[in-house]
Backbone as numpy.savetxt, mean C-alpha at the origin, in Angstrom:
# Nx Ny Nz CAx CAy CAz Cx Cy Cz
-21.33 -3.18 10.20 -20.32 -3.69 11.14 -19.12 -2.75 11.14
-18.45 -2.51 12.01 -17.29 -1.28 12.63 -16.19 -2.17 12.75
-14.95 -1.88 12.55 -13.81 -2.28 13.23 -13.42 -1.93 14.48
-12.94 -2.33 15.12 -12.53 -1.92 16.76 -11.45 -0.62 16.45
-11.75 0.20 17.25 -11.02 1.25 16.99 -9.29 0.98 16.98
-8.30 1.80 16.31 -7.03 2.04 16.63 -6.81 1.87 17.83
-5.39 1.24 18.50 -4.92 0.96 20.03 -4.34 2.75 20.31
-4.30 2.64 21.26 -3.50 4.34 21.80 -2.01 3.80 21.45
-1.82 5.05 22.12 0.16 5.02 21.67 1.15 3.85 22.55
0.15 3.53 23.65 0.95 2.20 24.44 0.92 1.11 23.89
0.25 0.91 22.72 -0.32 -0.28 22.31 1.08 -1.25 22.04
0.97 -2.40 22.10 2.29 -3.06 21.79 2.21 -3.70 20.31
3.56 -4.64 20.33 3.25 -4.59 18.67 2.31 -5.72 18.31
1.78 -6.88 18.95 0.75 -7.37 19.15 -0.64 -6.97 19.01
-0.73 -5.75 19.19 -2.00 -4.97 19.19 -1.89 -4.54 17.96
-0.73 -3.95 17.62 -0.88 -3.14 15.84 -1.42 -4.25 15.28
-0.70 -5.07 15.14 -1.13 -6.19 14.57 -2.53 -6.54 14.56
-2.65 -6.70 15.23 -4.06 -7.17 15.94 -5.34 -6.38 15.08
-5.40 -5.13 15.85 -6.04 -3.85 15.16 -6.03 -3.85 13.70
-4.95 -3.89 13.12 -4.54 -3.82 11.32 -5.86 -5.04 10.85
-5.48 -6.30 11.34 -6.27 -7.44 11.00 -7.96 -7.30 11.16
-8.01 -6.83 12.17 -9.43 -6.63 12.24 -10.03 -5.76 11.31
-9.45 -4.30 11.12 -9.72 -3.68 10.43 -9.67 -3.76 8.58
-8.48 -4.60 8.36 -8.34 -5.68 7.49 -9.69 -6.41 6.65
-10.14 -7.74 7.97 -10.96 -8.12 7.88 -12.39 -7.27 7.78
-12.90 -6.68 8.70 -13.83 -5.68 8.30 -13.97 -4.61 7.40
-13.03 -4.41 6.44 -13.31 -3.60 5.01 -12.94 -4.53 4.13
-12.04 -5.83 3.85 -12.21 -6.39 2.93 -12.82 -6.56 1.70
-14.09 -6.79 1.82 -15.31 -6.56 0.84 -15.23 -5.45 0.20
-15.32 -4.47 1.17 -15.64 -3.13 1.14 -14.12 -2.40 -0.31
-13.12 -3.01 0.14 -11.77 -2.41 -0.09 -11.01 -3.10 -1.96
-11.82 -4.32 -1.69 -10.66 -5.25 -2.28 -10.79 -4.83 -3.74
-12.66 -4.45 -3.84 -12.07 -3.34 -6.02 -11.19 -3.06 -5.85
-11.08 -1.53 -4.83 -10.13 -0.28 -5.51 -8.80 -0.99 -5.67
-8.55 -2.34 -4.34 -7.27 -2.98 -4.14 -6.31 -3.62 -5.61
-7.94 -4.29 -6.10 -7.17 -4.90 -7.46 -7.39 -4.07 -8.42
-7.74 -2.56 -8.75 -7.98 -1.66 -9.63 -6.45 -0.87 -9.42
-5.74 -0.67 -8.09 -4.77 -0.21 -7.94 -3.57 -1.23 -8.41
-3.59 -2.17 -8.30 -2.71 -3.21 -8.60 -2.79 -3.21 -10.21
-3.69 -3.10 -10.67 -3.40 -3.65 -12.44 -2.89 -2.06 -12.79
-3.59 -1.04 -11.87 -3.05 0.54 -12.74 -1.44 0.40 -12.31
-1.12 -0.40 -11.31 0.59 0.13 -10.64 1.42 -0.73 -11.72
0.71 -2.00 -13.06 1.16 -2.91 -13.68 0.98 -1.61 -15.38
0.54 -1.31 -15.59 0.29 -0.70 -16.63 1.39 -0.77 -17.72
2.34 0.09 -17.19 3.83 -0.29 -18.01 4.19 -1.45 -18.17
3.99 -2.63 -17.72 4.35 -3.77 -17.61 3.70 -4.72 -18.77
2.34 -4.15 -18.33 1.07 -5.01 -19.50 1.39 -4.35 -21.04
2.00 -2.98 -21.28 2.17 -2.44 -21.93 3.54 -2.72 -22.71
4.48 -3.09 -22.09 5.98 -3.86 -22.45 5.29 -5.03 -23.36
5.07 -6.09 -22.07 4.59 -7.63 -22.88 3.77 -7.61 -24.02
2.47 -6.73 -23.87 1.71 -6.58 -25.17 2.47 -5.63 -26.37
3.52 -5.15 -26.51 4.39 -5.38 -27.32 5.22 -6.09 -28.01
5.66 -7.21 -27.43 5.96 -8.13 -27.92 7.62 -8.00 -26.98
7.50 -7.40 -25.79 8.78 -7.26 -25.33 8.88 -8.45 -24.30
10.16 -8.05 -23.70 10.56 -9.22 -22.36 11.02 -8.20 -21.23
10.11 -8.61 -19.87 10.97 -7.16 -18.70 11.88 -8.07 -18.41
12.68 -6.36 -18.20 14.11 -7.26 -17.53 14.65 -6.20 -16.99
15.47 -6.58 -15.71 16.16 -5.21 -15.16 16.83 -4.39 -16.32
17.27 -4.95 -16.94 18.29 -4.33 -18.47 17.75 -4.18 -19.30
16.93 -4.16 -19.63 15.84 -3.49 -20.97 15.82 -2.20 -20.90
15.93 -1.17 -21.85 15.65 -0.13 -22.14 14.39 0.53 -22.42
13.87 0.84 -21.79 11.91 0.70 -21.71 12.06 2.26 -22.50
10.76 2.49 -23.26 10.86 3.80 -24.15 10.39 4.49 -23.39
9.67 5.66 -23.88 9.04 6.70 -23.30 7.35 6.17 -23.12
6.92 5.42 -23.75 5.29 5.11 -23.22 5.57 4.43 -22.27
6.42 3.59 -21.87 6.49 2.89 -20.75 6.32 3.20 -19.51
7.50 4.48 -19.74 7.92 6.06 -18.83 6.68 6.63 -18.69
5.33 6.83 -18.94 4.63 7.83 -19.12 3.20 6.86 -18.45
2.98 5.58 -19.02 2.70 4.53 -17.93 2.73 4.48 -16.61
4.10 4.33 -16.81 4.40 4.43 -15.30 4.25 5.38 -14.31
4.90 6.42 -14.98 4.03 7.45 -13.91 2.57 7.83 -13.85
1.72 7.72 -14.73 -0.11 7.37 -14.69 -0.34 6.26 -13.58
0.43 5.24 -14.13 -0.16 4.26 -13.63 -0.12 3.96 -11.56
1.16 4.93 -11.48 1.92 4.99 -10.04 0.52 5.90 -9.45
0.30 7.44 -10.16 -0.40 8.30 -9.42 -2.00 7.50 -9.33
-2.81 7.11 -10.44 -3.94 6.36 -10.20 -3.86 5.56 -9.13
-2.65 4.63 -8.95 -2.49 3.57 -7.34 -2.69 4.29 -6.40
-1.96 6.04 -6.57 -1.73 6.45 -5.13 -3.30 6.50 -4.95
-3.91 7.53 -6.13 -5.36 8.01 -5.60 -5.99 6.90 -5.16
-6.56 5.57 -5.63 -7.42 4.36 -5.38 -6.66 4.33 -4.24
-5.48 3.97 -3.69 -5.40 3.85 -2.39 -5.61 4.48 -1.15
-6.05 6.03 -1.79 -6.03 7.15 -0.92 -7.84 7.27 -0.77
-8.09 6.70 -1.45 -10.09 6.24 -1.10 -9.77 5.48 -0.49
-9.29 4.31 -0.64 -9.41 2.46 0.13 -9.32 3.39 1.61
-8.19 3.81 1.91 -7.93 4.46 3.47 -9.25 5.43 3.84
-9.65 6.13 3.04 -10.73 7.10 3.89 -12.00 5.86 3.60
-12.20 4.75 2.82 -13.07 3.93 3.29 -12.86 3.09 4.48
-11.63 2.75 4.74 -11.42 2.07 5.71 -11.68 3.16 7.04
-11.20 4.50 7.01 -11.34 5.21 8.24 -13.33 5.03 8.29
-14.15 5.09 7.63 -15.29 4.97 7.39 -16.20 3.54 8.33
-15.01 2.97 8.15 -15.45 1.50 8.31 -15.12 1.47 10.31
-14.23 2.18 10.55 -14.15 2.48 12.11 -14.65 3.38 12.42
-15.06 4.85 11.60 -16.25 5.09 12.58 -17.90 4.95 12.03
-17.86 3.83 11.45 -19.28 3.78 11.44 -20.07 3.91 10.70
-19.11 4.73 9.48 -19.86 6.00 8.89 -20.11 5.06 7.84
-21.09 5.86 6.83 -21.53 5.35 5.24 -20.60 5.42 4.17
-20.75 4.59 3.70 -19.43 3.83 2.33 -20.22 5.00 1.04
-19.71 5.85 1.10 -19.52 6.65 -0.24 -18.38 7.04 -1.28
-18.36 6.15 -2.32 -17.29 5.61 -3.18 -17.61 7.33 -3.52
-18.41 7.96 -4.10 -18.19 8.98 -4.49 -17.30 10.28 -4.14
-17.94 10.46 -3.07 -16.97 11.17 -1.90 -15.95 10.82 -1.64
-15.29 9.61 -1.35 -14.11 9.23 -1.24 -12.95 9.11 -2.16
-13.19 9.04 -3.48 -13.03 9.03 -4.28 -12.38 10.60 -5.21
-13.55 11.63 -4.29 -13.31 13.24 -4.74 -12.46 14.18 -3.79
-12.13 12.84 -2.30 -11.83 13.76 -1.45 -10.04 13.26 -1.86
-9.79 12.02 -2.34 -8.97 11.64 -2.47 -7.82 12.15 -3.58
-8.58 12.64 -4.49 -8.19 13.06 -6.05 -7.95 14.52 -5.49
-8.51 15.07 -4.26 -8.29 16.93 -3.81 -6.89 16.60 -3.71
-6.38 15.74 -2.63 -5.43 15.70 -2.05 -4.22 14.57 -2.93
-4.63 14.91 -4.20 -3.46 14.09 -4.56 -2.39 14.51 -5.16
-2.48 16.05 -5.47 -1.19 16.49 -5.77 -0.32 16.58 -4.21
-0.62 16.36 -3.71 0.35 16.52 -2.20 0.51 15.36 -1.65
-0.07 14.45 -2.43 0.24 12.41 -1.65 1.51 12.80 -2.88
1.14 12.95 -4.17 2.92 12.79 -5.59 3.50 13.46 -4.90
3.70 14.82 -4.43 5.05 15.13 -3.65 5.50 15.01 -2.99
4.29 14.49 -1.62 5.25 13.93 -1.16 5.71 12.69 -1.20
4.83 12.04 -2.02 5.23 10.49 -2.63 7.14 10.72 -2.94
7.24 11.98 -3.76 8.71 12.01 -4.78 9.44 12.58 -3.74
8.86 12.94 -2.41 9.90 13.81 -1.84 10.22 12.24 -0.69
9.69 12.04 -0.51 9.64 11.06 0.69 10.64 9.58 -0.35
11.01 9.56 -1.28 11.99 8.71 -2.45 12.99 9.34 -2.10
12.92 10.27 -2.34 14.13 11.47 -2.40 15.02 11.00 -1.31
14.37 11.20 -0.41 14.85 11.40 1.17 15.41 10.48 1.43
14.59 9.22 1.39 15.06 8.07 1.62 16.17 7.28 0.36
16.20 7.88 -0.15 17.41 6.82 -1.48 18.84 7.73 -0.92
18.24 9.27 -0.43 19.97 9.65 0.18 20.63 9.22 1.11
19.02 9.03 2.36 19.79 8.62 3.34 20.50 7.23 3.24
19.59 6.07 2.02 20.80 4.72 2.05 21.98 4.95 1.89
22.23 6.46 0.94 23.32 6.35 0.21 24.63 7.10 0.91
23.81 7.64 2.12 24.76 8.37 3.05 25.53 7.24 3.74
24.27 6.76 4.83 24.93 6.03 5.87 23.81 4.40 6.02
23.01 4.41 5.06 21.97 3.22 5.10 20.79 3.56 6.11
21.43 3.88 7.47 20.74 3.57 8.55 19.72 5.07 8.65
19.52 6.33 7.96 18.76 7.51 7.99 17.49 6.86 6.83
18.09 6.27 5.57 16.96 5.97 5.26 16.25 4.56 5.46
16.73 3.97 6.57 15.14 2.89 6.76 14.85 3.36 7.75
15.36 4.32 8.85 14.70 5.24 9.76 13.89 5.99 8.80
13.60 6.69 7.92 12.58 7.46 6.99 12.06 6.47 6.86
12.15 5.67 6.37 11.01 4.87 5.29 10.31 4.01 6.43
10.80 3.91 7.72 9.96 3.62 9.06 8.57 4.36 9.16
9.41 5.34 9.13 8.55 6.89 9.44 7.46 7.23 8.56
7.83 6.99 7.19 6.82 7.48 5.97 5.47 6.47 6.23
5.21 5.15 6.91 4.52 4.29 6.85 3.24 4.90 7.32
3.66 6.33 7.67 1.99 7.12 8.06 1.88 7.82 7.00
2.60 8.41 6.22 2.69 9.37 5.24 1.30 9.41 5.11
0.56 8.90 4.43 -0.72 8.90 3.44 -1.82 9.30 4.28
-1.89 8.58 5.67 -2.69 9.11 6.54 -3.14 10.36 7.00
-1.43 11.00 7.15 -0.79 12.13 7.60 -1.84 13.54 6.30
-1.10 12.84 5.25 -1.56 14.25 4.11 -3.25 14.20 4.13
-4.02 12.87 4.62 -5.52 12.40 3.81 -6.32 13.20 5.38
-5.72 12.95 6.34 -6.36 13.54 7.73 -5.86 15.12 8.40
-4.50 14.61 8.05 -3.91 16.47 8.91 -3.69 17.34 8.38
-4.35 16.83 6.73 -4.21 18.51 5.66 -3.17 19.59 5.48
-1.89 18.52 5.56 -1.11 19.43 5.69 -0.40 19.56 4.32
0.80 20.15 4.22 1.39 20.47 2.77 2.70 19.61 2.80
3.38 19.38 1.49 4.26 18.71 1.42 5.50 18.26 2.25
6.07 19.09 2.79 6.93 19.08 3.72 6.53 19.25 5.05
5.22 20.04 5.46 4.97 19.50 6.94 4.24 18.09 7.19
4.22 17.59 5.98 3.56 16.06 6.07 4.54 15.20 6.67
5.71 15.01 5.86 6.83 14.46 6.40 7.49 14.64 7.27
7.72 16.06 7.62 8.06 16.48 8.83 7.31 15.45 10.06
5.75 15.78 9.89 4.87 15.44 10.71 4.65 14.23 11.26
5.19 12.96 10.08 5.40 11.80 10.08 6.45 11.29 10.69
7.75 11.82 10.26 8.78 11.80 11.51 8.65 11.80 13.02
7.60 12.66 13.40 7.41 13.18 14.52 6.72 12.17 15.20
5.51 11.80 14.45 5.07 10.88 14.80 5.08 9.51 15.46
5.95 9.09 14.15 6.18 7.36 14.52 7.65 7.49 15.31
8.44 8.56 15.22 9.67 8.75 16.01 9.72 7.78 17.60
8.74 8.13 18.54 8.79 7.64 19.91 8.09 6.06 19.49
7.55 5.50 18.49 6.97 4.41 18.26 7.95 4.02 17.19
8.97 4.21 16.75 9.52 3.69 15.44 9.85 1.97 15.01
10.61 1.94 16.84 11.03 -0.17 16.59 9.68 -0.56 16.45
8.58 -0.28 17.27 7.16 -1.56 16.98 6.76 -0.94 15.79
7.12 0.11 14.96 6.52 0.17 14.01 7.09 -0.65 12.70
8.79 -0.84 13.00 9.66 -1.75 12.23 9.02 -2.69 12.63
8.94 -3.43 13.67 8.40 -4.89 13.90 7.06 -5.43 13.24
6.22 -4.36 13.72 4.93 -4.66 12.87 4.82 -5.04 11.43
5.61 -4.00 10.54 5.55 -4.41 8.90 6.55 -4.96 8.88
7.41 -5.41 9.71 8.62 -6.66 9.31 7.85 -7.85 9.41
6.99 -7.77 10.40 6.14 -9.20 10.85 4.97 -9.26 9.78
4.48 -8.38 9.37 3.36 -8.67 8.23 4.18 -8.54 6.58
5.04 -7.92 6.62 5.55 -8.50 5.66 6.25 -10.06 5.24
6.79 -10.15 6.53 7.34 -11.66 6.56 5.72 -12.66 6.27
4.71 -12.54 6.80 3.20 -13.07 6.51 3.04 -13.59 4.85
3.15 -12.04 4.32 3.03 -11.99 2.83 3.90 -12.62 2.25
4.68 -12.28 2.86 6.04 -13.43 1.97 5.65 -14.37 1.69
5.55 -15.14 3.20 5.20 -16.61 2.62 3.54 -17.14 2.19
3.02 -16.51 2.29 1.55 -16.48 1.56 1.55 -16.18 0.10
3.06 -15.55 -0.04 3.14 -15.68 -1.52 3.78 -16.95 -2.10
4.27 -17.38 -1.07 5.00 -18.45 -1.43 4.03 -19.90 -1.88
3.21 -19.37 -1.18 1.85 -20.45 -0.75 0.99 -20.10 -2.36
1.22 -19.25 -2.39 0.21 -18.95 -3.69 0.93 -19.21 -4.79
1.99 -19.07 -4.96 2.81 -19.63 -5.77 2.54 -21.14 -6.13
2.56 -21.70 -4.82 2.74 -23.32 -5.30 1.66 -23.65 -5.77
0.53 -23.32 -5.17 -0.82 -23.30 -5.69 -0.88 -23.15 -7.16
-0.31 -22.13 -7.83 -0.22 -21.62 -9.07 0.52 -22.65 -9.67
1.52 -23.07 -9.33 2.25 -24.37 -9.67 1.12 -25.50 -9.95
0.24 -25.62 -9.05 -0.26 -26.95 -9.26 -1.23 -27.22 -10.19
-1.89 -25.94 -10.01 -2.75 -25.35 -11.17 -2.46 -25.56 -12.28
-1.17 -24.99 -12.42 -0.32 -25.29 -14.33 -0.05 -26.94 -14.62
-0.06 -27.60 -13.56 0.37 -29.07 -13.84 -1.45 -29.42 -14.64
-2.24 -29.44 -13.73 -3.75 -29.62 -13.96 -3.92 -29.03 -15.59
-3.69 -27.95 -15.89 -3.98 -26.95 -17.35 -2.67 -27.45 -18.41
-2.18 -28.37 -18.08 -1.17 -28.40 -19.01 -1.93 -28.04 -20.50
-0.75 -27.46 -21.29 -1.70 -27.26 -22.44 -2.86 -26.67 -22.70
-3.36 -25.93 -21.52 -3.97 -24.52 -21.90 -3.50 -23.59 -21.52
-3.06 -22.68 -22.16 -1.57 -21.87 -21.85 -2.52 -20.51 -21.66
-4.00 -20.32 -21.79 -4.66 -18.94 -21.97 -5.18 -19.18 -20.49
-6.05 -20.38 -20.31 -6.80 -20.74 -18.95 -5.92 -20.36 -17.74
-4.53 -20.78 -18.04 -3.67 -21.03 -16.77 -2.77 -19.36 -16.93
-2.52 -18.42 -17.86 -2.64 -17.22 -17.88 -3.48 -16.22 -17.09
-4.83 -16.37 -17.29 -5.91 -16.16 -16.71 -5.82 -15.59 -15.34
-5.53 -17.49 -14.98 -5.97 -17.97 -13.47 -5.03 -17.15 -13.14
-3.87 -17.05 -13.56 -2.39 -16.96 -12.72 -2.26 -15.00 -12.19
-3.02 -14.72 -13.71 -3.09 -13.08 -13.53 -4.22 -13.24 -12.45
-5.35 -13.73 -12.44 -6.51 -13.11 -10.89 -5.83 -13.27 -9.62
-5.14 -14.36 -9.34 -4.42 -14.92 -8.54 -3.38 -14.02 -8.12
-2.85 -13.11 -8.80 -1.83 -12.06 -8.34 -2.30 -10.66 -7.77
-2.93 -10.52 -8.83 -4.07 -9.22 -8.76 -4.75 -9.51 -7.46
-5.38 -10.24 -7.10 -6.22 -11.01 -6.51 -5.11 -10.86 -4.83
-3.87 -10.98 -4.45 -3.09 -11.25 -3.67 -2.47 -10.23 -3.52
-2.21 -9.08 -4.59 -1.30 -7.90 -4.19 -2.88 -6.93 -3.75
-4.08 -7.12 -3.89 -5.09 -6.07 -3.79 -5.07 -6.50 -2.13
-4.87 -7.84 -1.93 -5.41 -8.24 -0.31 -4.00 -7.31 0.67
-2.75 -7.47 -0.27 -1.64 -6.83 0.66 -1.59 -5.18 1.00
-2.38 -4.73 -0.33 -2.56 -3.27 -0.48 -3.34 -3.37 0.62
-4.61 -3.70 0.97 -5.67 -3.73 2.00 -5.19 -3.94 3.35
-4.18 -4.74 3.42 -3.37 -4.74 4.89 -2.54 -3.56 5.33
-1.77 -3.37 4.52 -1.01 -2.32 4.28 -1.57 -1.01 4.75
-2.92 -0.71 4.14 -3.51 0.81 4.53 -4.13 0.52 5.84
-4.63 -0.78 6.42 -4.66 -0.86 7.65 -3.73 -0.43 8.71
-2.70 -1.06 8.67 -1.81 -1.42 9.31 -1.24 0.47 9.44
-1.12 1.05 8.67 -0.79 2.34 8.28 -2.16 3.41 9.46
-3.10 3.05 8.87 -4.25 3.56 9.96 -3.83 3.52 11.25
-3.76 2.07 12.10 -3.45 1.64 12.80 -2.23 2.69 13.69
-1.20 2.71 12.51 -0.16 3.22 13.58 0.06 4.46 13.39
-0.95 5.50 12.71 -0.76 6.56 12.57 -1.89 7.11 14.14
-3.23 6.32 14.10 -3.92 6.66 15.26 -3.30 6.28 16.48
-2.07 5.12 17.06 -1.53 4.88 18.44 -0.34 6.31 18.41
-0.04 6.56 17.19 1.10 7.83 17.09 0.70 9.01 17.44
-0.73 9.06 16.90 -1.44 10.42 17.33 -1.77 10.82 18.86
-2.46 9.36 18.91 -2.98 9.64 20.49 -1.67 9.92 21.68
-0.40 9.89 20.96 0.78 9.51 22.16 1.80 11.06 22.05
1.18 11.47 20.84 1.56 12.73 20.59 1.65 14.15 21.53
């Protein structure tokens, strides 16, 4: 089964939408390992704090394994996410699900997803700090990034460049789109939350069972958002291209 292709560059924001979901739905299955394999590697430092015997907190002083975690644990997310997308491009045209290949084509190109991962931070933490309004115009823009480096082979700085360029004439429906699917997640987290709530009333007093549940349940919910996310990213990097 195929997803319906990407909308062209007229597409409205109804259609991103639209398109993201389908495509969404039709790799699901396909997507949702690498989804929750990327989610527990992006937690690493975290699992690594608590199983110390620590507490996170914005104000904690995290050591150097934490530090060293974290950045493992950040680049493994990028790569697993940088397969999930060339499986998902797979899944619209048709083609055969080769974890292997995807997997090797993803790891080529991953010193140039970290830079520009660090350059595309960069950019955007100055522009808040200039005038606010340059960096959520970037961080509009970056929402192709990954596409950009995994399809147009380009190098660090003409990636971003390239991305600019891109979503530039599409930028408000591209704000609208992940304002509107983020607002989704929100409250689907909210929803999962209470769920999780009700769960703990039921487990009272099994404090490992309701641990458990509570970790699949997250894992389980940030792998489905990762999976929207590289849709939705597909999505508006192909209406950007075609309008190009």
């Amino acid at each position: 089964m195929t997803a319906s292709m990407p909308p062209p560059g007229s597409a409205s924001v109804s259609d991103l939408l639209q398109t993201s979901a389908q495509l969404c739905r039709a790799s699901l299955l396909k997507c949702l390992p690498l989804g929750m394999v990327a989610v527990l590697c992006a937690q690493l430092p975290n699992i690594y704090w608590v199983a110390t015997g620590h507490t996170l907190s914005l104000s904690a002083e995290y050591d150097a394994n934490y530090d060293l975690l974290a950045i493992v644990g950040t680049a493994i997310e990028l790569w697993l996410v940088g397969a999930m997308m060339l499986r998902q491009r797979a899944v619209v045209l048709g083609a055969p699900i080769l974890a292997g290949a995807e997997l090797r084509a993803a790891l080529r190109r991953l010193p140039v997803i970290l830079v520009c991962t660090l350059l595309a931070m960069l950019s955007i933490v100055a522009g808040l700090l200039l005038l606010i309004v340059p960096g959520v115009f970037l961080m509009v823009c970056y929402l192709v990034l990954l596409p950009v480096v995994l399809f147009d082979g380009l190098g660090p700085y003409a990636a971003l460049l390239r991305s600019v360029q891109l979503i530039r004439p599409l930028w408000w429906k591209a704000l609208a789109a992940f304002v509107i699917a983020l607002l989704v997640f929100i409250i689907g987290a909210f929803v999962v939350a209470a769920i999780i709530g009700g769960i703990a009333g039921l487990l009272a007093g099994n404090g490992p069972a309701f641990a458990a549940i509570e970790s699949a349940c997250t894992v389980g919910f940030g792998a489905l958002f990762l999976v929207y996310l590289s849709a939705l990213a597909l999505a508006l990097h192909s209406a950007a291209s075609s309008s190009a």
